[in-house]
XYZ file of C-alpha atoms in Angstrom:
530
model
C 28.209 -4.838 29.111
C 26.606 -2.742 31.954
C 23.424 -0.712 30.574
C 23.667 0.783 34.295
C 25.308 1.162 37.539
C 24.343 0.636 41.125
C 26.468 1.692 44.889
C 27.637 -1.924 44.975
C 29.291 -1.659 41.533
C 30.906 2.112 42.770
C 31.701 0.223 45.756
C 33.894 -1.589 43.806
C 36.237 0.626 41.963
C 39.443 2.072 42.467
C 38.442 5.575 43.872
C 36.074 3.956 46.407
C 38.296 0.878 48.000
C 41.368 3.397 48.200
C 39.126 6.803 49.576
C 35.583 6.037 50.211
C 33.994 3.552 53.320
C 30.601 2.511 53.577
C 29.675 2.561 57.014
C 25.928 1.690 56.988
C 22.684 1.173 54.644
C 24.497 -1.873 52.991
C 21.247 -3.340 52.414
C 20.685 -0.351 49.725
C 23.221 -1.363 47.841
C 21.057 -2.640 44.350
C 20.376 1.238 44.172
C 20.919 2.296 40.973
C 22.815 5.627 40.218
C 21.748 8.454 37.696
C 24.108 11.119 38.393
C 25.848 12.503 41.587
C 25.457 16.468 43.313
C 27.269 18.358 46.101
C 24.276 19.732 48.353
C 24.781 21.645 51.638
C 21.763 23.515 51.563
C 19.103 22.718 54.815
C 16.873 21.502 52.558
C 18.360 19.957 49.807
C 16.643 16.863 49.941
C 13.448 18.346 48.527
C 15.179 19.520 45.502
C 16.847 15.929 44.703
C 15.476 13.348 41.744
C 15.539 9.357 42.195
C 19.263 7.765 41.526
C 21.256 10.323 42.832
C 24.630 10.116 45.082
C 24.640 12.803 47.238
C 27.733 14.415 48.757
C 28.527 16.631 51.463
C 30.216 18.073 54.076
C 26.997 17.877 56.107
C 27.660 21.815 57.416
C 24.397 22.314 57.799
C 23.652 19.585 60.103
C 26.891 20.007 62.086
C 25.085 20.975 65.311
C 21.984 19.321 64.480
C 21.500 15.205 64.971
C 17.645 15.550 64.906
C 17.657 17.265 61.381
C 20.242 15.588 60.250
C 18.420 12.278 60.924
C 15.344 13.746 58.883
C 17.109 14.629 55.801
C 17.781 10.795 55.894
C 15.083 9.850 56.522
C 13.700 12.179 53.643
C 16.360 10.176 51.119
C 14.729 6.920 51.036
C 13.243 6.673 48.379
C 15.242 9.430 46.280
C 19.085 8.739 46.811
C 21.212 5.962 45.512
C 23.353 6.664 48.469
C 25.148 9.848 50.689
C 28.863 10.261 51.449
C 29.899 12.451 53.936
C 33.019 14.207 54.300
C 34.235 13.476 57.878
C 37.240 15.989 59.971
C 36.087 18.955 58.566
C 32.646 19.670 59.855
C 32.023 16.307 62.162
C 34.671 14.443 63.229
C 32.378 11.390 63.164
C 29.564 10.216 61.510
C 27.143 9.711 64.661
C 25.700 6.453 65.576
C 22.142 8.076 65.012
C 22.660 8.125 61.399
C 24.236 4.485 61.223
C 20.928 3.179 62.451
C 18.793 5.303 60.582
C 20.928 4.472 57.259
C 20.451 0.663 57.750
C 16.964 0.918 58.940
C 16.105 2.783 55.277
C 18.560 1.417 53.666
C 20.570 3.609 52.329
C 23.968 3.178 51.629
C 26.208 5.761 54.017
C 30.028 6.166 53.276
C 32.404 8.781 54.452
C 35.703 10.039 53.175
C 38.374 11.885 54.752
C 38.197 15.848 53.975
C 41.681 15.385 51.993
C 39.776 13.621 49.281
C 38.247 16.206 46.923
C 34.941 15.796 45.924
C 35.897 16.807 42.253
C 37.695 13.771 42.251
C 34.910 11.413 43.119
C 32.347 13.771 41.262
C 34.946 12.247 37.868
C 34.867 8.806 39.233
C 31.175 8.131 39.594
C 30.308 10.119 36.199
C 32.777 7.841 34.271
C 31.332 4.936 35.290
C 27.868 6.755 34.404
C 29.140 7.738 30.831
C 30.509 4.161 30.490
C 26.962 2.609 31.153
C 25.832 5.353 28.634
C 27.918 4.136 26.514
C 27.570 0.594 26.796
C 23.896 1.158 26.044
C 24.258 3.166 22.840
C 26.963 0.613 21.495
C 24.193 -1.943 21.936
C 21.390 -0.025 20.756
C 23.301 0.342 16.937
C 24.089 -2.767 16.953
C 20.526 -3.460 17.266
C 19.413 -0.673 14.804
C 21.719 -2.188 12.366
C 20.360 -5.622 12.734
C 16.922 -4.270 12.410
C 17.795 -2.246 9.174
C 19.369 -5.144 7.279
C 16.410 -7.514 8.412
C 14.045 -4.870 7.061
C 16.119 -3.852 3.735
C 16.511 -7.725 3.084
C 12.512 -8.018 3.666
C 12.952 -10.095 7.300
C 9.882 -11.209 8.702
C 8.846 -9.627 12.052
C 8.943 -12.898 13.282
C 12.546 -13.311 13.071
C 12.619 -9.772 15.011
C 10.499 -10.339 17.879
C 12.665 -13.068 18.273
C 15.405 -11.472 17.825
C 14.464 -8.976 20.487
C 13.407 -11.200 23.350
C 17.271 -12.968 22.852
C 18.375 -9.088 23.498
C 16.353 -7.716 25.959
C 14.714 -11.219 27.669
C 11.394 -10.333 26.994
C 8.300 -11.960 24.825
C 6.833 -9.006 22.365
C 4.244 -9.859 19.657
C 2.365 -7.652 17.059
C -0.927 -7.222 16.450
C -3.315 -5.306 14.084
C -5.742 -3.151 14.575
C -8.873 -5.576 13.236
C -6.603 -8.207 15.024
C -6.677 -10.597 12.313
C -2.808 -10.396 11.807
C -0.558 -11.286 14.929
C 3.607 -12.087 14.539
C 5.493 -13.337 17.247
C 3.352 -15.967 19.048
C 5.712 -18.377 19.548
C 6.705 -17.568 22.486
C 4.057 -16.216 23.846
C 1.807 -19.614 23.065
C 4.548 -21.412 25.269
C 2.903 -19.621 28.475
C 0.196 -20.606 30.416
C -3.454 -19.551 29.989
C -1.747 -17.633 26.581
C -5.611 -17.879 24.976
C -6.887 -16.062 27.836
C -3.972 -13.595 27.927
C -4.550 -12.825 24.343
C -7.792 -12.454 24.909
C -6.834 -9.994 27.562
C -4.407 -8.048 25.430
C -7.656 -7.599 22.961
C -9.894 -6.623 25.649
C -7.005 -3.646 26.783
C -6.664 -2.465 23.510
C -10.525 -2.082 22.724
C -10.946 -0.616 25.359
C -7.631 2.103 24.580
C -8.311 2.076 20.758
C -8.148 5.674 21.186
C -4.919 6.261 22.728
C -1.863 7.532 20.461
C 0.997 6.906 23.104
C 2.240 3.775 24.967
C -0.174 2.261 27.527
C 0.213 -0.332 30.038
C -2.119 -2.025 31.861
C -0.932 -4.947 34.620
C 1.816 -6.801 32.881
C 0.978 -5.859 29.262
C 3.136 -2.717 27.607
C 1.456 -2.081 24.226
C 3.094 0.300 22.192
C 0.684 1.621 19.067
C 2.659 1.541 15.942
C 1.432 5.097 14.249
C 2.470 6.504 10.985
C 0.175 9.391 9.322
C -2.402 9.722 11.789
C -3.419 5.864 11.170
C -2.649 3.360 13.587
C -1.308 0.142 11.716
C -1.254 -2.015 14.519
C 0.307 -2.394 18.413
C 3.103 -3.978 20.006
C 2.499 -5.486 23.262
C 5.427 -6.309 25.106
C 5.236 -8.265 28.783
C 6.797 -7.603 31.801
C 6.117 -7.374 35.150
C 8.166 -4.894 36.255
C 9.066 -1.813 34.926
C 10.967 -1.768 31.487
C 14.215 -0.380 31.515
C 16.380 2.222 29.718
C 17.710 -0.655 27.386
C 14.777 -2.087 26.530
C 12.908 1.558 26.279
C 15.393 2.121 23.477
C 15.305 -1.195 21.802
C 11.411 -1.142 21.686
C 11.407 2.338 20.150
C 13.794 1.192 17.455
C 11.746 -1.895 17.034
C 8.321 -0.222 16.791
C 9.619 1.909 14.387
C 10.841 -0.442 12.248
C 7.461 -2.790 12.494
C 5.184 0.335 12.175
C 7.373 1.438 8.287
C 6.747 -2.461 7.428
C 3.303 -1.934 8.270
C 2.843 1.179 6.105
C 4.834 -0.381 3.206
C 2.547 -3.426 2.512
C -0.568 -1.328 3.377
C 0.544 1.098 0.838
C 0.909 -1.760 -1.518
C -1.856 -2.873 -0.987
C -4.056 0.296 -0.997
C -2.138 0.703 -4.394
C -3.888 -2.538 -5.431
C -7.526 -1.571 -4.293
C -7.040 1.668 -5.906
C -6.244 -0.247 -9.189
C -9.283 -2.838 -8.485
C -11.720 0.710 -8.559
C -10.164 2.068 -11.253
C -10.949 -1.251 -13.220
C -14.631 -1.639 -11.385
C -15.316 2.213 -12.716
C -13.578 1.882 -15.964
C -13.795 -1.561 -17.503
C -15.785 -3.772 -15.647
C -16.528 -5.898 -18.477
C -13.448 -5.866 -20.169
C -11.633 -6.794 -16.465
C -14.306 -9.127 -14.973
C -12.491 -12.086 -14.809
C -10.103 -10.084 -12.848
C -12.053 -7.879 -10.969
C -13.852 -10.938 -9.626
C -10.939 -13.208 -8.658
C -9.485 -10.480 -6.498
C -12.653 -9.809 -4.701
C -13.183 -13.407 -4.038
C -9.548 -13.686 -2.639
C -11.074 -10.938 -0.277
C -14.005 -13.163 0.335
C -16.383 -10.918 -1.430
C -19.266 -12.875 -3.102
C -20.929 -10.026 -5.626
C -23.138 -12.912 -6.496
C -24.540 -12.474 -2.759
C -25.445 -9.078 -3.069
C -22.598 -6.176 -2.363
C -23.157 -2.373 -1.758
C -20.875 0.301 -1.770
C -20.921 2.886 1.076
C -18.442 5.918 1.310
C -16.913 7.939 3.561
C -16.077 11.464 4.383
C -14.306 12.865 7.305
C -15.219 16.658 8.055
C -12.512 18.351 8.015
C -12.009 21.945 10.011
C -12.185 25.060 7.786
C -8.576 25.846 8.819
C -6.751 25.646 4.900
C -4.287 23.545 6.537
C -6.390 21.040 8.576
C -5.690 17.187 8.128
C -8.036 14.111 8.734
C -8.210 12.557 11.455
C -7.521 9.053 10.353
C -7.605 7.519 14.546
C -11.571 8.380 14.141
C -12.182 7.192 11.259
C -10.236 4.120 11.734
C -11.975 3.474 15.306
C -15.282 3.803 13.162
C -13.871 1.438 10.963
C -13.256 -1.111 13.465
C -16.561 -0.923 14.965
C -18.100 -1.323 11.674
C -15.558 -4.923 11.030
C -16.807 -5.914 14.744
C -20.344 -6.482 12.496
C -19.071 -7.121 9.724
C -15.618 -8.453 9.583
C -14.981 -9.231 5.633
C -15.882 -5.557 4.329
C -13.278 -3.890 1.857
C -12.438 -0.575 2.759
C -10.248 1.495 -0.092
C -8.701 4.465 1.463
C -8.039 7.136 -1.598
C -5.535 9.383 0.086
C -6.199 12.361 -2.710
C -9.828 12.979 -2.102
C -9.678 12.195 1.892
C -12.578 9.318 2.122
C -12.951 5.729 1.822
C -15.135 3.352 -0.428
C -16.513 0.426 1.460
C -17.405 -2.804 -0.692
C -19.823 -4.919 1.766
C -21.236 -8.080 0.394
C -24.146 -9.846 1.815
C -26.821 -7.573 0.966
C -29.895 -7.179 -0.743
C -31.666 -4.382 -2.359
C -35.352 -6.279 -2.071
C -34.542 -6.097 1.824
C -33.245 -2.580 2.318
C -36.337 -1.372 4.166
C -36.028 -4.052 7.010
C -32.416 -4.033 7.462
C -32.462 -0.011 7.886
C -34.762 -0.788 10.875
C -33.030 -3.724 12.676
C -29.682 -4.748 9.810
C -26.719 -4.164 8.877
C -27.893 -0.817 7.592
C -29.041 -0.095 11.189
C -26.384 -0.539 12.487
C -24.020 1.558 10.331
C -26.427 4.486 10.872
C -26.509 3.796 15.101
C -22.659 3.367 15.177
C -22.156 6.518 12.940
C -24.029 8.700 15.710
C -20.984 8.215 17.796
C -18.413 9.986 14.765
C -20.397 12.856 14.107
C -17.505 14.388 11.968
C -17.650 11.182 9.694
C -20.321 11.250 6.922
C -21.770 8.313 5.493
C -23.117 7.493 2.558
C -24.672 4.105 1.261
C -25.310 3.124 -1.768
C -27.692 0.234 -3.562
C -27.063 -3.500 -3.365
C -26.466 -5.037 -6.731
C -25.894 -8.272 -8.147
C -24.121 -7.794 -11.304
C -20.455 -6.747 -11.545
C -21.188 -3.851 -13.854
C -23.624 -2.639 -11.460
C -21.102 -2.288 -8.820
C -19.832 1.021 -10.503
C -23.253 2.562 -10.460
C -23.547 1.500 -6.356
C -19.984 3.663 -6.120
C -21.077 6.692 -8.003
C -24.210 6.607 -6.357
C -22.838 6.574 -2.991
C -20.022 8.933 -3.766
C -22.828 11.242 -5.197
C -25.347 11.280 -2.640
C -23.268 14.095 -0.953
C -23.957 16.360 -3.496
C -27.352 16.620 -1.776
C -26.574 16.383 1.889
C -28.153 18.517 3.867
C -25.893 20.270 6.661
C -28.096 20.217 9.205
C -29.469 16.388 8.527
C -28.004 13.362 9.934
C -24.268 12.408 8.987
C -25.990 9.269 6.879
C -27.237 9.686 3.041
C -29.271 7.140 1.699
C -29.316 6.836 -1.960
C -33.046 6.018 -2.066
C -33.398 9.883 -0.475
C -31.927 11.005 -3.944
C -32.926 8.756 -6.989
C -34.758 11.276 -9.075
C -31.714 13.714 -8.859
C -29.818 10.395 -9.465
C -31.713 10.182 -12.806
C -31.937 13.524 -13.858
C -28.182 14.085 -13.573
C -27.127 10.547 -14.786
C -29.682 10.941 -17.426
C -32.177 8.388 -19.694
C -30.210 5.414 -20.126
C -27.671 5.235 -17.530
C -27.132 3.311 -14.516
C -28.739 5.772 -12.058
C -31.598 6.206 -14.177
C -32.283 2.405 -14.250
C -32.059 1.969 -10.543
C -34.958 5.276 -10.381
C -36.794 2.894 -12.954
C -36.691 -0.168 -10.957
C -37.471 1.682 -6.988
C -40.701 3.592 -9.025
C -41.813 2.395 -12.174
C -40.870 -1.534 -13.017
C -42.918 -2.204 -9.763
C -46.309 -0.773 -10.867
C -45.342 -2.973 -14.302
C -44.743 -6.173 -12.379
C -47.818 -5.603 -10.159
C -50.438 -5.163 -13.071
C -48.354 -8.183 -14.818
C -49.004 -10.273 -11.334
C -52.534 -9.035 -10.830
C -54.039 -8.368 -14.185
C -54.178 -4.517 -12.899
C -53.963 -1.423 -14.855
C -52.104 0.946 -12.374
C -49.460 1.846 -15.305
C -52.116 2.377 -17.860
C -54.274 4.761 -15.378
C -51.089 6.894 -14.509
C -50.339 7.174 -18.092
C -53.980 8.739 -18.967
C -53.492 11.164 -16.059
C -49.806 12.244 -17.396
C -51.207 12.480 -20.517
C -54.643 14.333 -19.788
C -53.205 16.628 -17.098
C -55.903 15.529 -14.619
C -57.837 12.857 -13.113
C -61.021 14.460 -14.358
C -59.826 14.061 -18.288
C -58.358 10.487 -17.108
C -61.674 9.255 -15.880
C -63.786 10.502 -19.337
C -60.877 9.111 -21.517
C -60.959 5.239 -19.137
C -64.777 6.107 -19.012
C -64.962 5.351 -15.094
C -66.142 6.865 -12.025
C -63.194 9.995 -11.053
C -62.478 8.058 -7.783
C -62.044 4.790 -9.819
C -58.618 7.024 -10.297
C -58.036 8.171 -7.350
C -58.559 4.662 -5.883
C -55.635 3.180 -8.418
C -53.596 6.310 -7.737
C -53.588 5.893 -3.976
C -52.072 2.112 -4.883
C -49.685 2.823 -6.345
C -47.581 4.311 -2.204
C -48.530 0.746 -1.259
C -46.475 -1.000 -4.763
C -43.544 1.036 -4.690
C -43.697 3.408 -1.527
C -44.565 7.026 -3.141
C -47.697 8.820 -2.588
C -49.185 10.467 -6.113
C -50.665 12.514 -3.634
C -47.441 14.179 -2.052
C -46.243 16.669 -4.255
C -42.715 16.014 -4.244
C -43.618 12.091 -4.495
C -45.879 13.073 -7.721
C -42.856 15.027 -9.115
C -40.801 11.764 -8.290
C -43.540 9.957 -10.066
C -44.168 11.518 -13.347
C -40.772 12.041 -13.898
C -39.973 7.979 -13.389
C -43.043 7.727 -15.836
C -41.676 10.322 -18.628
C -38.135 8.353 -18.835
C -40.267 4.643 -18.846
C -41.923 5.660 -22.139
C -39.141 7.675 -23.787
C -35.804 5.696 -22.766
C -36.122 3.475 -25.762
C -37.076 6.371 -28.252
C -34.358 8.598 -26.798
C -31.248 9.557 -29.357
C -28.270 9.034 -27.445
């Protein structure tokens, strides 16, 4: 079936043998045909589209060869062909035009003024229609092929096979991070296909942001888009430009890939959303669980793993959405460090927990200076509407939960004008204070403050802990020096020790505040009444 026509299949029908000659351009026949016109204007050929069969009477180039020869000339590259009506206006086409026709190639045929135009005006749009036709007959059979496959759970394999038999092209998919691809069977069968792979990544990385088909050389990639989030692409080769046909069969196809797409991420978002729940709910009672799924992710908790979230700021219109393309691009720059990381998308609060294992909490200083905590805040000051906020590495699987609250939490206390990264260290007495003696938060406050001044006089035989404690308790370092019976700067000297151990300053206000307050939960925690 014909998904198109061209002169040399009008040539061929009844209207033409019986009424209509061609008389030059026969080297134009291949031109294809979109629709046909009447034009008599001067100037009509300025007003005409690619693939269209012009005819006329040619009245207004009756007494004029020389403009007549330009409007030809001004067809080349926009008319499928010209018919002129000959005994009414010109007795003869001139040989001027019969040159000019075959030197542009453009099919010229004339018909005698007792044919009516109407008549070949029916004839060439039937055969149009009929191409139409022929098109949309294959395109549901196609649709319907592609419907069962999907209904009956078809691989896209067995489609992208499917569709190069139809449309005699090699498609494959690919997903965003790359790690999935369907469909290279074909493809590995050409030459250099590492290198052309290669290539296709290198297009779309550097196109990650386009929404709409792209092509670049030989490579069509089509982005397969559903909610704002872009599952995946499918790339499509061909040197030359794709046709109607296979315009229509890709769109079906695409469509079909990108709902296949959506279903198993929603599945599996479904699952990640249960794994949270079960992390925040009942680690203990689910561990066995909790830790066979993230190993099947290739998450070691044992290595150290931090949760970081993320929120997209969203415009102050009521109605505004998030836009999922950024923060999937930041995604993907953040897998191009670290490829393994488990992102959970929870549609009803718009942001994203990110497990990342890996880490460790001893080493969080260094690695926000030149690790993978560096570079999560450097790649973040490209998506200045995405905030970030990271929480501590842990160890244990019931300290995961508290790494997730804490990171969820820290943008409680974001300021609007700071950077678009929260740190939880920036927030560990509010942590405390709000979590209160006993829980999670407060531990982690406990361990960043206090346990180090008790492992460093443990270590050292010192008495930091003991020399805070008398100035806590005598409300000066005066009082502390009389009750320790030293020298006033004996005090200040341990005091000043302690920024070194754990990285606050007594001395610093806020730091003192931070402190006393780590001190006062120490001593009570185990007297406290829950």
């Amino acid at each position: 079936m014909r998904e198109f026509i061209d002169v040399e299949w009008l040539a061929e029908t009844a209207m033409f043998k019986d009424n209509v000659r061609l008389v030059a351009g026969k080297g134009g026949l291949h031109r294809r045909v979109t629709y046909v016109t009447v034009q008599e204007a001067p100037d009509f050929y300025e007003w005409i589209d690619g693939g269209v069969f012009v005819l006329s009477t040619w009245y207004a180039f009756k007494d004029n060869v020389d403009a007549g020869l330009a409007a030809i000339r001004n067809m080349r590259d926009t008319a499928s062909g010209v018919c002129i009506k000959i005994n009414r206006f010109l007795n003869e086409v001139p040989a001027e035009y019969i040159r000019c026709a075959d030197e542009c190639n453009l099919p010229l045929f004339v018909v005698d003024k007792d044919v009516k135009f109407r008549e070949i005006i029916r004839s060439i749009t039937l055969e149009i229609n009929m191409a139409h036709v022929n098109v949309l007959i294959q395109l549901n059979d196609y649709y319907t092929y592609l419907f069962k496959t999907a209904l009956e759970d078809g691989s896209a394999d067995s489609m992208l096979l499917d569709f190069a038999r139809r449309s005699g092209l090699i498609a494959f998919t690919i997903s965003t991070d790359f790690k999935q691809l369907r469909g290279l069977r074909s493809f590995q069968k050409l030459p250099d296909h590492e290198y052309r792979l290669q290539t296709v990544k290198d297009i779309i990385k550097s196109s990650s942001s386009r929404v709409e088909y792209f092509c670049e050389n030989e490579y069509h990639v089509f982005p397969c888009i559903a909610r704002g989030y872009c599952y995946g692409y499918l790339v499509v080769l061909s040197a030359d430009a794709l046709s109607d046909r296979q315009r229509l069969y890709i769109t079906q196809l695409v469509n079909i890939i990108t709902i296949k797409w959506l279903d198993r991420q929603e599945q599996e978002n479904d699952s990640l959303l249960s794994l949270l729940d079960m992390i925040m709910n009942s680690p203990e009672r689910d561990q066995k669980q909790i830790i066979q799924f993230l190993n099947k992710k290739s998450i070691d908790v044992a290595s150290g793993i931090r949760a970081i979230q993320l929120k997209y700021s969203k415009s102050k219109k009521s109605n505004a959405k998030v836009n999922f393309s950024v923060v999937q691009r930041f995604l993907i720059d953040l897998m191009a460090i670290k490829p393994n990381l488990l992102y959970i998308w929870d549609k009803a609060a718009d942001s994203f927990t990110l497990l990342v294992d890996g880490q460790s909490r001893e080493e969080d200083e260094e690695d926000l200076l030149r690790g993978f905590l560096y570079n999560v805040t450097k790649i973040s000051e490209n998506y200045r509407e995405i905030y970030v906020s990271i929480g501590p590495a842990v160890t244990l699987l019931s300290d995961l939960r508290v790494s997730i609250r804490m990171a969820i939490n820290s943008f409680l206390f974001k300021n609007r004008e700071s950077s678009n990264v929260v740190y939880y260290k920036e927030n560990l007495m509010q942590f405390a204070l709000l979590g209160g003696a006993g829980s999670g938060e407060s531990e982690f406050f406990l361990k960043e403050t206090i346990m180090p001044l008790v492992e460093h006089d443990r270590r050292h035989n010192d008495c930091i802990l003991h020399t805070l404690s008398s100035v806590v308790e005598n409300a000066g370092l005066e009082e502390a020096a009389q009750e320790q019976n030293v020298h006033v700067n004996s005090i200040r000297y341990r005091l000043q020790k302690i920024k070194n151990i754990c990285g606050l300053d007594y001395f610093n206000q806020s730091e003192r505040h931070s402190i006393i307050t780590a001190y006062m939960i120490y001593k009570n925690k185990d007297k406290y009444r829950y």
